[in-house]
XYZ file of C-alpha atoms in Angstrom:
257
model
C -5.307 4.819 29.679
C -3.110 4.162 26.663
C -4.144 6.187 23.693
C -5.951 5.645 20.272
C -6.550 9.046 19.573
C -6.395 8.983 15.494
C -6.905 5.647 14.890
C -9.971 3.454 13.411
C -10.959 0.006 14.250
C -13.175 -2.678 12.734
C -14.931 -4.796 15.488
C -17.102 -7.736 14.489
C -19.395 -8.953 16.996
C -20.076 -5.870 17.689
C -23.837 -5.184 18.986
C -23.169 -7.039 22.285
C -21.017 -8.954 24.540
C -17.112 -8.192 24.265
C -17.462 -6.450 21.141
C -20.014 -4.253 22.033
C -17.852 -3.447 25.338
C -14.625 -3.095 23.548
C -16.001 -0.637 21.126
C -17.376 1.587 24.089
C -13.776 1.283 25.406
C -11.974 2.543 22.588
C -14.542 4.980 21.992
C -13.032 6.553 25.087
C -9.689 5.998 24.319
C -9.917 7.972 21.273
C -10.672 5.743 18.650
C -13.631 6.134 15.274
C -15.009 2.440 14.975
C -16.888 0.483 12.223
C -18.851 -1.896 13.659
C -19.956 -4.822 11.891
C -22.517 -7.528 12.964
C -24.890 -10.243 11.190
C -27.362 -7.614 11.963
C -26.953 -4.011 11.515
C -30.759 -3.901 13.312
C -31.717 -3.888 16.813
C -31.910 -2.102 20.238
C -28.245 -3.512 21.365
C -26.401 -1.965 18.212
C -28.477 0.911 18.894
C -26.962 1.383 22.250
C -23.409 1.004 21.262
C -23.541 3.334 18.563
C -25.620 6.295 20.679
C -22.506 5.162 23.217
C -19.628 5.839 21.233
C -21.630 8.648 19.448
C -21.731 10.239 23.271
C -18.226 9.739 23.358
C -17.341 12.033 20.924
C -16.006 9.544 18.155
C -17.389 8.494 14.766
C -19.239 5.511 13.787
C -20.551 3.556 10.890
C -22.186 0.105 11.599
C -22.069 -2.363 8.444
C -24.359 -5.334 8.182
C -21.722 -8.649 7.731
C -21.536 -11.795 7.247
C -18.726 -13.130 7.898
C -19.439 -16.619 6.240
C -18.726 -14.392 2.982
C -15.400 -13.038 1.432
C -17.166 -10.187 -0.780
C -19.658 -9.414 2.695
C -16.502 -8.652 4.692
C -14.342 -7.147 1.658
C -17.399 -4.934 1.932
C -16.424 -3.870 5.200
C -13.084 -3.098 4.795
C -14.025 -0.903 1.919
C -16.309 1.016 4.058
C -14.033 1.575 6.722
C -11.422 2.830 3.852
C -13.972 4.804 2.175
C -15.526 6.823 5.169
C -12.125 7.044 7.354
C -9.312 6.087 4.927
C -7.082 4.210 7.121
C -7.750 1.062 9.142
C -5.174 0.851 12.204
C -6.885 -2.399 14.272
C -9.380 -4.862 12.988
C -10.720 -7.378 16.358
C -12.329 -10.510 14.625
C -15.338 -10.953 17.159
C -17.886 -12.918 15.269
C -18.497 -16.272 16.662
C -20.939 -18.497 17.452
C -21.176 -21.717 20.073
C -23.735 -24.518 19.270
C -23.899 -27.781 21.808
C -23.861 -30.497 19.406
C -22.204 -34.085 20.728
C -20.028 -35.837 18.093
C -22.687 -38.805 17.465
C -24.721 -36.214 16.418
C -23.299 -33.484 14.801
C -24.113 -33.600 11.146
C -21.353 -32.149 8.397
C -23.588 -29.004 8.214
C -23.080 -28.524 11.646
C -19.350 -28.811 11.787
C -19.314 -26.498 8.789
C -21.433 -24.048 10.166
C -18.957 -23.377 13.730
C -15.833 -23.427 11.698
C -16.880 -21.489 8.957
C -17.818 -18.590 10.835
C -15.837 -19.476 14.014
C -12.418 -19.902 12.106
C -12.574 -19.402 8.630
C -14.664 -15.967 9.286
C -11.083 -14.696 11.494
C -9.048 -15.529 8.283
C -11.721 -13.825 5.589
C -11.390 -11.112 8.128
C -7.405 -10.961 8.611
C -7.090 -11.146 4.974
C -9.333 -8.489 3.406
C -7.287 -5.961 6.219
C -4.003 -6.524 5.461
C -3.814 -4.978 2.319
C -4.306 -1.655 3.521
C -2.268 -2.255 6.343
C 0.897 -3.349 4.421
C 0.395 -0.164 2.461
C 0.371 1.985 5.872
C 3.137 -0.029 7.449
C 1.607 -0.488 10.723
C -1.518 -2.490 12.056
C -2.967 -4.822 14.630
C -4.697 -8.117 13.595
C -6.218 -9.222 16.808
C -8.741 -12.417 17.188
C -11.052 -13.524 19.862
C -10.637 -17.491 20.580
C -10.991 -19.166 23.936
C -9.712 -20.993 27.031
C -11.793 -23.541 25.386
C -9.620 -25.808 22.775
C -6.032 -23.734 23.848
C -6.187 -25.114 27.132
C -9.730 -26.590 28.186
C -12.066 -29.156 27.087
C -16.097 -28.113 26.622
C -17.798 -31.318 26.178
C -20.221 -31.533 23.323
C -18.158 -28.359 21.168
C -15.764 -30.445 19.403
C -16.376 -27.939 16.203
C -16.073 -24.816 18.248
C -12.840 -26.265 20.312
C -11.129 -26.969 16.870
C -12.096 -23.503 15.469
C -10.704 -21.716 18.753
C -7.683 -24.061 18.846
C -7.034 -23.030 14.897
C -7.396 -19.243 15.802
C -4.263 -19.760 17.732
C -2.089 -21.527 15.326
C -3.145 -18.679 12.577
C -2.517 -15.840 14.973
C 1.088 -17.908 15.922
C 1.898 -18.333 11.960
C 0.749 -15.009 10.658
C 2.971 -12.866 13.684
C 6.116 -14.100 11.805
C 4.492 -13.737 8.449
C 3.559 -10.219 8.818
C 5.874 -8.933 11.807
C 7.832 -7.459 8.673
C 5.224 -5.305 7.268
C 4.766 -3.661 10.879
C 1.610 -5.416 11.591
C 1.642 -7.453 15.302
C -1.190 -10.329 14.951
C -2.593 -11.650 18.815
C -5.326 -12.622 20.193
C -7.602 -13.153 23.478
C -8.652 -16.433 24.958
C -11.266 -15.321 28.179
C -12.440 -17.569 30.069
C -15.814 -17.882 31.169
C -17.395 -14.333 30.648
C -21.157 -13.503 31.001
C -22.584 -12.522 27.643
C -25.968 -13.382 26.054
C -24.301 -16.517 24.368
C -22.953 -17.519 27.987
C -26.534 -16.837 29.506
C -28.081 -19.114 26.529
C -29.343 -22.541 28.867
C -29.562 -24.502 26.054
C -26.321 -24.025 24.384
C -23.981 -22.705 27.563
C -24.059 -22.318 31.084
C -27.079 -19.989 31.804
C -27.808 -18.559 34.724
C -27.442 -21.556 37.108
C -24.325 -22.363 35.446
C -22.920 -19.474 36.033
C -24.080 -19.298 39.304
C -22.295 -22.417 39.589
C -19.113 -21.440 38.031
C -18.419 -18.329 39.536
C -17.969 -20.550 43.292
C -15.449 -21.721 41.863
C -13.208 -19.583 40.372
C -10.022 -18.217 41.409
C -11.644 -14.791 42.170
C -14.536 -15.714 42.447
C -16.737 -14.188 39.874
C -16.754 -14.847 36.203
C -15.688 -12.710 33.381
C -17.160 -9.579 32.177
C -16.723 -8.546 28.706
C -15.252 -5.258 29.873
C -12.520 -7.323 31.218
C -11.231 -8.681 27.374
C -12.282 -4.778 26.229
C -9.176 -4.222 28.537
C -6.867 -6.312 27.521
C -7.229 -5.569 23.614
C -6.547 -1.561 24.437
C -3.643 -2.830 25.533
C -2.962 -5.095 22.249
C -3.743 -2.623 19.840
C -2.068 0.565 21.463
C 1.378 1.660 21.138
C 2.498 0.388 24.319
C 2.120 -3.535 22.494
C 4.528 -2.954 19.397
C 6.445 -5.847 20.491
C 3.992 -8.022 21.661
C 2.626 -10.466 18.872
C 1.911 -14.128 18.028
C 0.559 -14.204 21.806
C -2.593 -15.253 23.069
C -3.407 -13.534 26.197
C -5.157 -15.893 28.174
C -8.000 -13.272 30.605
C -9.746 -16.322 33.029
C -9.654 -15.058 36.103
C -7.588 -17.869 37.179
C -9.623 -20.862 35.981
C -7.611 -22.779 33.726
C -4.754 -22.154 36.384
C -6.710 -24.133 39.261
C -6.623 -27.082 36.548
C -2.999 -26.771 36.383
């Protein structure tokens, strides 16, 4: 298991899905964590905490929104205050919304990409600071198979905001490679979290059902699979990996090929 013993990381997104598996990961791995969701409240958060609590490691949990500079500036000053260092930061937050172009209003095009996109760079930004000072870091992003190298009909707004994660991550590698801070991010494929089970905005259960037949390996994601691939992006052994996006889709997007 490649170490993190020493280190803190900020995870957004973090009461469920692949944040709350990725914190549980580098819980074990060695790593204090500040998590940071829209809600600080609630059973799941609850369960990741009393998880990485079990594990040894410290945690805070800050209530974020991402939507707002001074809510996440917030979060980096808590994570500086209580720890006073800030080695990985995983922008997590995200939300999916069906919405067909004929339809979608303004607000609902600003809502995805504002949160979606422009939450990763509010994110990014408040972090660096700290991590230029430190000369190291890892700026690492969650986007998606979906708007790199898929279609999902009805999510133009989310497919732009995914697509724009990996032109930022591409950009701000070469910007920041100097300062010792390696920028990458994830693109799973289909994984089974509560957004994924939602029926009315994703697959649900039949969907997935549905999907799974006909993957490569037949199964769909779970989020412990992307927990997995960012320990490897934010430990040691990845100093020279950055401006990638590591696509985790268990073979789907290579059937299409």
């Amino acid at each position: 298991m490649f170490e993190l013993h020493g280190t803190v990381t900020i995870i957004t997104g973090a009461a469920s899905g692949i944040g709350a598996a990725t914190a549980r990961r580098f819980a074990a791995a060695g790593s204090d964590l500040v998590l940071a969701d829209h809600s600080s409240d609630g059973h799941d958060m609850d369960a990741v905490v009393a998880d990485v609590r079990a594990a040894g490691r410290r945690v805070d949990v800050v209530e974020v929104d991402v939507r707002e500079s001074s809510s996440v500036d917030a979060l980096i000053a808590t994570a500086l205050a209580n720890h006073g260092r800030v080695d990985t930061v995983i922008a997590n937050a995200a939300i999916a919304r069906i919405h067909p172009l004929v339809s979608m209003t303004e607000a609902d095009w600003t809502e995805t990409i504002d949160v979606d996109l422009t939450g990763v760079w509010r994110t990014f930004r408040a972090a660096v600071g700290p991590m230029r000072e430190a000369g190291r870091g890892r700026l690492l992003a969650t986007t998606s198979t979906v708007g790199v190298l898929e279609s999902w009909v009805n999510h133009a707004h989310y497919s732009a905001a995914k697509a724009g994660i990996a032109g930022m991550v591409r950009t701000l590698a070469t910007e920041l490679g100097p300062d010792g801070i390696t920028v990458n991010a994830i693109a799973p494929g289909i994984i089974e979290t509560p957004q994924t089970l939602d029926p009315v905005n994703s697959l649900g259960a039949a969907g997935i059902a549905e999907v799974s037949a006909r993957q490569a390996v037949r199964r769909i994601g779970r989020p412990e699979d992307i927990a997995a691939g960012y320990h490897f992006l934010a430990s040691d052994d990845a100093s020279f990996v950055t401006g990638q996006v590591l696509v985790i889709d268990g073979g789907r997007t290579q059937q299409h090929g």
